[in-house]
Tab-separated table of C-alpha atoms in Angstrom:
chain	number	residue	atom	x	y	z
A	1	UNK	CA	60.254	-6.044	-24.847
A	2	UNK	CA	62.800	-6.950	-21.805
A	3	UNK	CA	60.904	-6.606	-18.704
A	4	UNK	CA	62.260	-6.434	-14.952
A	5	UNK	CA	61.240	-7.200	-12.170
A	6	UNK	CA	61.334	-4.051	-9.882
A	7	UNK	CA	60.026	-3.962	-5.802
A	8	UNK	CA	59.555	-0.984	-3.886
A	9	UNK	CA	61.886	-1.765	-0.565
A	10	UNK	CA	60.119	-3.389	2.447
A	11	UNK	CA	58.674	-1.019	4.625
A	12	UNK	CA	58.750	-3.238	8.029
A	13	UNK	CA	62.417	-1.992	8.522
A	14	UNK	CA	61.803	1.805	8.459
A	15	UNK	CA	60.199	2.602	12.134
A	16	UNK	CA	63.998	0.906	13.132
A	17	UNK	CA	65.896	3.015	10.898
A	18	UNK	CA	64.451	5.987	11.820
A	19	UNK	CA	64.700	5.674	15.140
A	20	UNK	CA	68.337	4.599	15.421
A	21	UNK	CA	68.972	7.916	13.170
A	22	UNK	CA	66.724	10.171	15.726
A	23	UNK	CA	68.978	8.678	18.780
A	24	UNK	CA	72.003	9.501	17.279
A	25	UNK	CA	74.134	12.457	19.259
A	26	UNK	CA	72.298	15.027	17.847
A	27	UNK	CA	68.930	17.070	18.120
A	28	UNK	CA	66.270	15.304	15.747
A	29	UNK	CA	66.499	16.081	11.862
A	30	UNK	CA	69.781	18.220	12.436
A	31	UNK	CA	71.961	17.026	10.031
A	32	UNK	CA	68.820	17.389	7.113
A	33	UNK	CA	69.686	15.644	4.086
A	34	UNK	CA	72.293	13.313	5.455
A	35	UNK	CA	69.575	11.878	7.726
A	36	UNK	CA	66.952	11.579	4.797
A	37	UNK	CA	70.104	9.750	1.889
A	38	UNK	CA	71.285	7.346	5.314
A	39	UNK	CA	67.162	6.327	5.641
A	40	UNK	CA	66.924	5.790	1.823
A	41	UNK	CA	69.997	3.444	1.740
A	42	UNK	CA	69.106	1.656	4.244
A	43	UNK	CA	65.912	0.813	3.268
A	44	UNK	CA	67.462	-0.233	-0.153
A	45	UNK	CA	70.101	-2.494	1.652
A	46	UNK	CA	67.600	-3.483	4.080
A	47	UNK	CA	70.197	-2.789	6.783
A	48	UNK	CA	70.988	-0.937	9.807
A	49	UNK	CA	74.428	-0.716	8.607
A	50	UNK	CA	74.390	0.355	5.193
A	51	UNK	CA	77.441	0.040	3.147
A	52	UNK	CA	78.945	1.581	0.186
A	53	UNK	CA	81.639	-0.496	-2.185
A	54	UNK	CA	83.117	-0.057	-5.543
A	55	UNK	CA	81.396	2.462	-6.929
A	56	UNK	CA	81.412	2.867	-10.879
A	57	UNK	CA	80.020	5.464	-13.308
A	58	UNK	CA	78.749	4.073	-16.150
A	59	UNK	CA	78.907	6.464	-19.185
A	60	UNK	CA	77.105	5.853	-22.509
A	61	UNK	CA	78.022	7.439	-25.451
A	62	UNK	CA	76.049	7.959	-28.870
A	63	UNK	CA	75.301	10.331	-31.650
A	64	UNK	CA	72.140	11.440	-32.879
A	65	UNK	CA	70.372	11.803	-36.194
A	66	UNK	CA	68.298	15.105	-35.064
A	67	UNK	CA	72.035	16.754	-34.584
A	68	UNK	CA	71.983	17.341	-38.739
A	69	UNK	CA	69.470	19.964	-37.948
A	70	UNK	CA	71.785	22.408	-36.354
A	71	UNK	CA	70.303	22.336	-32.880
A	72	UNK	CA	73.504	22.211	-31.075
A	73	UNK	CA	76.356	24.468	-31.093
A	74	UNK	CA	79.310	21.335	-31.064
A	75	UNK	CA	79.780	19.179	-34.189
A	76	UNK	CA	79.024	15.726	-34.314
A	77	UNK	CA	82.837	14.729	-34.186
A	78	UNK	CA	83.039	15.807	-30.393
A	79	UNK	CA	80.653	12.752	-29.622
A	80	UNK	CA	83.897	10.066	-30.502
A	81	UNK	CA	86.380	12.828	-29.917
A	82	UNK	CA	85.222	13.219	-25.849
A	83	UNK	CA	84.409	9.330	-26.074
A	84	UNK	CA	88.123	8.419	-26.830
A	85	UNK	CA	89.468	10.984	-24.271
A	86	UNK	CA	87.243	9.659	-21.364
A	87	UNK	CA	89.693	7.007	-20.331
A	88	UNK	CA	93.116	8.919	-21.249
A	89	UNK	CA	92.233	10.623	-17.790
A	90	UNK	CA	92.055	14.006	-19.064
A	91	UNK	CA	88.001	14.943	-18.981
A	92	UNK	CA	86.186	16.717	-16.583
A	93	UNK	CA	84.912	12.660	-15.635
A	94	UNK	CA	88.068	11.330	-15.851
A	95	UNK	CA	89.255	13.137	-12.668
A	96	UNK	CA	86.387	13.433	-10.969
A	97	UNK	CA	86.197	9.658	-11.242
A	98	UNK	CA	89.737	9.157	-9.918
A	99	UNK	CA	88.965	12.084	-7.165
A	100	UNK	CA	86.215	10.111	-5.442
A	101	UNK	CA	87.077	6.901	-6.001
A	102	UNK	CA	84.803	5.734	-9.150
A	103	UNK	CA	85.643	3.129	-11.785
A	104	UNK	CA	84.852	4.596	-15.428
A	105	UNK	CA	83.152	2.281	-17.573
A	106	UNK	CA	82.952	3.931	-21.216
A	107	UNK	CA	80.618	2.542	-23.581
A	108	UNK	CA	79.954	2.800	-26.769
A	109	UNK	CA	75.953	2.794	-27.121
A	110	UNK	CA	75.804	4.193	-31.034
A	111	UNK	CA	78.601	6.370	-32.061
A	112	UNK	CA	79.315	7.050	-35.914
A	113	UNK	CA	82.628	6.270	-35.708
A	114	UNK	CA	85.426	3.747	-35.307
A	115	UNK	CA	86.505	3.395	-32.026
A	116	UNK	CA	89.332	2.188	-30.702
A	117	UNK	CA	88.104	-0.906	-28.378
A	118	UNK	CA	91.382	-2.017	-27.461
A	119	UNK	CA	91.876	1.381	-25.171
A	120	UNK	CA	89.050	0.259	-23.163
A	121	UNK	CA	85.643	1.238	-24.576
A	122	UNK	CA	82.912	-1.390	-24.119
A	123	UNK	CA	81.408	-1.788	-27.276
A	124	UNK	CA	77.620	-2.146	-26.616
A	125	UNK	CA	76.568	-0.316	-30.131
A	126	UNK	CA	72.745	-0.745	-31.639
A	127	UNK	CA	74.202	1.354	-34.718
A	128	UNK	CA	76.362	4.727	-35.695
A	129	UNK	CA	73.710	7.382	-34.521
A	130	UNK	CA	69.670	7.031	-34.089
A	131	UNK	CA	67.805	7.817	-37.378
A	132	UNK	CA	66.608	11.703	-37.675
A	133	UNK	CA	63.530	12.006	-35.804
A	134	UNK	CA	62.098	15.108	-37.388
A	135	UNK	CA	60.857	12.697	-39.939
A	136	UNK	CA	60.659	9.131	-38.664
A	137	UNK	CA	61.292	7.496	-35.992
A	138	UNK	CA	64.634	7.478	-34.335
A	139	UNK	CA	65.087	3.642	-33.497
A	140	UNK	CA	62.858	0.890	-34.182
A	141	UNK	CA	60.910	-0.940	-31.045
A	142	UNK	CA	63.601	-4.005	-30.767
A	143	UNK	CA	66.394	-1.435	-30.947
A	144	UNK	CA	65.093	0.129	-28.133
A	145	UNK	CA	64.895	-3.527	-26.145
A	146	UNK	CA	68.554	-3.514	-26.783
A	147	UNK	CA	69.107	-0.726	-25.686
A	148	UNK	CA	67.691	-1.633	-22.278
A	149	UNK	CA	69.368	-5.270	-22.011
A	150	UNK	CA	73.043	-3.786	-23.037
A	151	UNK	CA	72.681	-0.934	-20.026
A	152	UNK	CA	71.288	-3.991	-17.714
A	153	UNK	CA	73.836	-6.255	-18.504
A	154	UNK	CA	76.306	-3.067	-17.913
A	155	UNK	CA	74.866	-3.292	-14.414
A	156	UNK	CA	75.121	-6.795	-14.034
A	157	UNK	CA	79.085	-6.979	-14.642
A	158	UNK	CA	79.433	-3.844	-11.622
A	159	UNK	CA	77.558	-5.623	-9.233
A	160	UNK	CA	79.900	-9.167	-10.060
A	161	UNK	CA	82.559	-6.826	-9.496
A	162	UNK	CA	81.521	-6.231	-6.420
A	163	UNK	CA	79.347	-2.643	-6.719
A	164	UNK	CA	76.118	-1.548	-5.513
A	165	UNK	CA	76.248	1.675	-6.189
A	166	UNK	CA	76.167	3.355	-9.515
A	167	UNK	CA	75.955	6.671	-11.168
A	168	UNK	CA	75.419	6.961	-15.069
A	169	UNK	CA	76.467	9.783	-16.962
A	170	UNK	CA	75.927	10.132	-21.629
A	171	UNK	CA	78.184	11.730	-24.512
A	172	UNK	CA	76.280	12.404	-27.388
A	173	UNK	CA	76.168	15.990	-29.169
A	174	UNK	CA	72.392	17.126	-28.980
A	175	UNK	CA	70.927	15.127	-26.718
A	176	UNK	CA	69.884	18.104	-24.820
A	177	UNK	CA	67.325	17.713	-27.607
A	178	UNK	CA	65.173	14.229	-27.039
A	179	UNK	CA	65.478	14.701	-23.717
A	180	UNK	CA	63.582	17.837	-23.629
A	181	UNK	CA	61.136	16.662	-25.917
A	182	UNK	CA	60.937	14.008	-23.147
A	183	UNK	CA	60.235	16.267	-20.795
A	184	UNK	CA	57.518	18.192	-22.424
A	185	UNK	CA	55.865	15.060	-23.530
A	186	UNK	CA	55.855	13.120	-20.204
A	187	UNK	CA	55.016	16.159	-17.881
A	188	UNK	CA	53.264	18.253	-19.902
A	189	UNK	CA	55.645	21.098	-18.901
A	190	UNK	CA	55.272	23.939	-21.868
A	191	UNK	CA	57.725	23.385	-24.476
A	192	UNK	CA	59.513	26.192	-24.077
A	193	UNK	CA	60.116	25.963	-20.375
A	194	UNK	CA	61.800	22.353	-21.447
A	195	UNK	CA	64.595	23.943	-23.689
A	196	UNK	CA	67.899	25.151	-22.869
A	197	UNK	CA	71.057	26.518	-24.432
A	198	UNK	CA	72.987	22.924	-24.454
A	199	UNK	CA	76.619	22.984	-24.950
A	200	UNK	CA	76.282	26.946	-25.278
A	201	UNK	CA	73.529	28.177	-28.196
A	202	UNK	CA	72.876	31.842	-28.210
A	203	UNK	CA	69.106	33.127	-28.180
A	204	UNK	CA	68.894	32.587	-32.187
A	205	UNK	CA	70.105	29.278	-31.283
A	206	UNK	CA	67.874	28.344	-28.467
A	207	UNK	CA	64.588	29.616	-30.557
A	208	UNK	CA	65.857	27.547	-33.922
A	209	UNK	CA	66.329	24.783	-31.425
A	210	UNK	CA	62.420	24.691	-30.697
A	211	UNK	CA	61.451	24.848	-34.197
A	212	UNK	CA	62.988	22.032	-34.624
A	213	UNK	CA	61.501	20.320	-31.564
A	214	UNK	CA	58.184	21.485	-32.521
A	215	UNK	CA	58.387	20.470	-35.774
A	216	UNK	CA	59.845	17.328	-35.080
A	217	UNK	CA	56.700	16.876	-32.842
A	218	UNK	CA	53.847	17.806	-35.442
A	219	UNK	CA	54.857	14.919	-37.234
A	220	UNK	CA	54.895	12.625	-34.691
A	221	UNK	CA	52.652	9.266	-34.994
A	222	UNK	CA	53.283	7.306	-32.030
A	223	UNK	CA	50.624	6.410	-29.494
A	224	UNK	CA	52.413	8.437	-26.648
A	225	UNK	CA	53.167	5.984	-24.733
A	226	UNK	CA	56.543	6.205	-22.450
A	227	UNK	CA	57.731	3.163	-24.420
A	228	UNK	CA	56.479	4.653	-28.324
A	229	UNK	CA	57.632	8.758	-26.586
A	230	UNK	CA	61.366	7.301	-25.872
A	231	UNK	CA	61.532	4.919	-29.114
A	232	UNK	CA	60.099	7.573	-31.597
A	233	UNK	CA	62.483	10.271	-29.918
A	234	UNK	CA	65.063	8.638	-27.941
A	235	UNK	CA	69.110	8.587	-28.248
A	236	UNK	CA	70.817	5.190	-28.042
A	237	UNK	CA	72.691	6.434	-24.759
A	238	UNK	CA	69.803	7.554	-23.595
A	239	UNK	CA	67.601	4.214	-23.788
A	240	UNK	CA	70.594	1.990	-22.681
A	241	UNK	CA	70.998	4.484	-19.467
A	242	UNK	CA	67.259	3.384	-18.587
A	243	UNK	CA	67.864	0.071	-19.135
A	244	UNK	CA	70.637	0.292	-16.552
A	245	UNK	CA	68.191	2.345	-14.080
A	246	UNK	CA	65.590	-0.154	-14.134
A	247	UNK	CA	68.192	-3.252	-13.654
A	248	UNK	CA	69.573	-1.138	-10.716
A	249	UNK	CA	66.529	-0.945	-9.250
A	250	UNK	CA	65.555	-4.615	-9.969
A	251	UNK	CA	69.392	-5.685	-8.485
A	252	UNK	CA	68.105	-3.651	-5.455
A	253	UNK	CA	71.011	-1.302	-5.506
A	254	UNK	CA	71.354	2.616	-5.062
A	255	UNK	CA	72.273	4.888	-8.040
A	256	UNK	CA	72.881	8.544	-8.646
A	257	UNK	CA	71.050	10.528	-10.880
A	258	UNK	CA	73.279	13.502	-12.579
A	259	UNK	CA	72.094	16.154	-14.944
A	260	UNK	CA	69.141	17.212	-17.093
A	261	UNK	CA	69.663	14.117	-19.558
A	262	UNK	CA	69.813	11.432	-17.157
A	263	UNK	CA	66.788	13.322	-15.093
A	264	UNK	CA	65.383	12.952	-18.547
A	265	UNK	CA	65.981	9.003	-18.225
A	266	UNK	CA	64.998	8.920	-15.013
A	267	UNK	CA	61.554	10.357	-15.932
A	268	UNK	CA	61.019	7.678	-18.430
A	269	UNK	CA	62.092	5.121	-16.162
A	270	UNK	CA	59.511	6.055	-14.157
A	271	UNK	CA	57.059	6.391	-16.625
A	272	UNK	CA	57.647	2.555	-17.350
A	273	UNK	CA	58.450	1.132	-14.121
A	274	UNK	CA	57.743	4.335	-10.882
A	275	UNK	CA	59.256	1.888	-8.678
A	276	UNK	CA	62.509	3.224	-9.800
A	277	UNK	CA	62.563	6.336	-7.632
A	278	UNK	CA	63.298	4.245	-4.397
A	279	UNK	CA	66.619	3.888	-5.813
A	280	UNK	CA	67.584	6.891	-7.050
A	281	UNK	CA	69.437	9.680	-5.326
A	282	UNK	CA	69.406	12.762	-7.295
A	283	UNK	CA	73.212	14.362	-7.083
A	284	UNK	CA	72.711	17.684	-8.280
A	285	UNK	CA	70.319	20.588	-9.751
A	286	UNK	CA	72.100	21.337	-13.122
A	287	UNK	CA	72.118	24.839	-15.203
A	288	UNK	CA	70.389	23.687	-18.480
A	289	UNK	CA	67.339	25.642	-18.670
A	290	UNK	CA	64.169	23.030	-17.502
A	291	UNK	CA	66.690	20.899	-15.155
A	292	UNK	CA	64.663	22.622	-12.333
A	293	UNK	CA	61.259	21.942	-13.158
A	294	UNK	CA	62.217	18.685	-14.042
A	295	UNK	CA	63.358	17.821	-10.797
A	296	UNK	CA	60.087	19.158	-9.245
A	297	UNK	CA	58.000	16.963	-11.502
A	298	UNK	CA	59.897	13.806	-9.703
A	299	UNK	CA	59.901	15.379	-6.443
A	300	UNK	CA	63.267	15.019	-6.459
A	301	UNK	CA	65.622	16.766	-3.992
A	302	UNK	CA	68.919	17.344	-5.166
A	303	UNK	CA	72.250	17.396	-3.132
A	304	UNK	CA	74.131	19.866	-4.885
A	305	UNK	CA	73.726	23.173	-7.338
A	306	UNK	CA	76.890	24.545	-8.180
A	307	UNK	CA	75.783	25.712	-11.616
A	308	UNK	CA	77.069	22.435	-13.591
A	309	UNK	CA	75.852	20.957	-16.613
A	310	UNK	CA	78.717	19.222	-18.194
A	311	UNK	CA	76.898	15.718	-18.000
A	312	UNK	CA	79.261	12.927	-18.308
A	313	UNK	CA	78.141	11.853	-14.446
A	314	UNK	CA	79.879	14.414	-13.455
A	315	UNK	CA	77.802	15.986	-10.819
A	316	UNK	CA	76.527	12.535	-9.866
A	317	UNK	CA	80.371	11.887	-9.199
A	318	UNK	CA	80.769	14.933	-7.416
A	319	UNK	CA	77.417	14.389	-4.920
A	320	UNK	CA	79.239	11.045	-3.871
A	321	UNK	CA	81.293	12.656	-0.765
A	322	UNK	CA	77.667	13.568	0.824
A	323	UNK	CA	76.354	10.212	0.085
A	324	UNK	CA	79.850	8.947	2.080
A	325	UNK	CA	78.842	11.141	4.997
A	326	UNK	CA	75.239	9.752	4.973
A	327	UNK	CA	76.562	6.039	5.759
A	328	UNK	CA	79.215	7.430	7.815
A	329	UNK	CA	76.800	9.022	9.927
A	330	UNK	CA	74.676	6.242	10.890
A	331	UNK	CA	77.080	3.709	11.076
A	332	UNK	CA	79.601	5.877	13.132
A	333	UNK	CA	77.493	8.140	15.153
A	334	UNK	CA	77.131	6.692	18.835
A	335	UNK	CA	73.587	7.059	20.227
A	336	UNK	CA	72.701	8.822	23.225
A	337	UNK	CA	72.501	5.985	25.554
A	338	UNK	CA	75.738	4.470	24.399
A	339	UNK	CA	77.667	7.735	24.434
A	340	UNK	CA	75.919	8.377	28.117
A	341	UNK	CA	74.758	12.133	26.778
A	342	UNK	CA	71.270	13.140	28.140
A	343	UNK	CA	69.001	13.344	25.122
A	344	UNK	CA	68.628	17.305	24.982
A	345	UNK	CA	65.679	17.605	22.728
């Protein structure tokens, strides 16, 4: 199994950082969460003067066996359908990406379908759709290593193009699915409290959705390990997206974390490597049901809720101006002593 190599940043540089940020021209901790995102990223760049180039979205896309079971309200077809329309500039993404500033890097992770690679899609694929895991096990153990060298080799060609900063974002119709069953499995959170509606299920829905889940569960064999919980139950997306995390981290550059599924990723990231959290900044508190408590399991603060839950990166994207004003802050701000203003607190 690929392993990396992953370092919590050097603490010897934070008494500097956070005292050039508490003699900025401003009473101390006023501007909150700007002052907390400028202290993480400059303990990840090991810098004074952070910096913030080229940043991509990566976006994995891949179907899922456990979709045959009903538990979503979209149709399989969306999964290549959305996938194709990523890069024709007309998805939610698309602008978002061309609003702020991000390259979009599609890639194909596992979709059942033939895909036009000449309109851009990077074809990364294990195979059309993970295996159904309400009876065996979605992907073997060496699919799963693939998984995580494709999404670290995704991060490798951004940061040769010049990136260090990232956000990921999935496509894949019902992967609301493993990654609540990630949830409740690597937090312990009660089942229920881990599933939402998805791409819109009614209460009928929602409840058939947990049978499912818990049924899926009950025949379960694995030794519950991170590794055997994300194999057993995993989405190809969703494995190459932690692969990517983990090489982020390793690289020593920033990403953003977006909704419930990559949270999901992010938890088993941590899981195999908690090192990871010094590199993520969490862009938003989505509105699939469990997104919360999930977040307060990582003791993760969020930048944004406005209510989103699209996926795609898109509230990852969207968190990006903040980030902006975080390095803007510290590297533009004049101090008191340059600025010759009396230190009033």
């Amino acid at each position: 199994m690929k392993a990396f190599n992953i370092r919590r940043p050097n603490e010897a540089l934070r008494p500097a950082i956070q005292d050039k940020i508490n003699n900025l021209t401003k009473p101390k901790g006023s501007l909150g969460m700007l002052e907390s995102l400028a202290e993480q990223i400059c303990m990840v760049q090991q810098t004074l003067t952070p910096t913030l180039n080229h940043p991509q979205n990566l976006l994995f896309a891949a179907d899922h066996g456990i979709e045959r079971e009903g538990v979503s309200l979209s149709p399989r077809d969306v999964t290549w359908q959305q996938t194709c329309h990523f890069l024709q500039g007309g998805a939610g993404i698309s602008f978002l990406c061309k609003q702020h500033g991000f390259t979009l890097k599609v890639i194909d992770a596992g979709v059942d379908h033939d895909l036009p690679y000449e309109t851009g899609i990077i074809n990364k694929s294990i195979r059309r759709g993970t295996r159904n895991f309400r009876y065996e096990s979605a992907m073997t153990l060496d699919e799963t290593d693939l998984c995580f060298q494709h999404g670290a080799d995704m991060v490798d060609m951004c940061i040769e193009e010049g990136s260090n900063i990232l956000s990921f974002g999935e496509m894949g119709i019902g992967n609301t699915t493993p990654s609540s069953i990630w949830m409740h499995m690597m937090t312990d959170i009660e089942l229920e409290k881990c599933i939402g509606a998805g791409s819109g299920l009614n209460t009928a829905g929602i409840r058939h959705k947990y049978e499912v889940i818990k049924d899926s569960i009950s025949h379960y064999s694995g030794d519950k390990s991170p590794l055997d919980i994300i194999t057993w139950f995993g989405g190809f997306e969703m494995n190459m997206a932690v692969g990517a995390m983990l090489r982020a981290a390793e690289r020593q550059i920033v990403f953003i974390v977006d909704g419930f599924i990559m949270s999901s990723c992010v938890l088993a990231a941590s899981k195999l490597y908690p090192e990871v959290l010094s590199y993520a900044i969490f862009g938003h508190q989505g509105d699939e049901s469990g997104h919360k408590l999930l977040l307060e399991a990582l003791h993760a603060h969020p930048i944004l809720h406005l209510n989103l839950r699209l996926g795609e990166g898109s509230g990852a994207v969207c968190a990006y101006p903040i980030i902006e004003s975080a390095v803007l802050m510290i590297n533009e701000m004049a101090s008191f002593k340059k600025a010759e203003v009396t230190k009033y607190f």
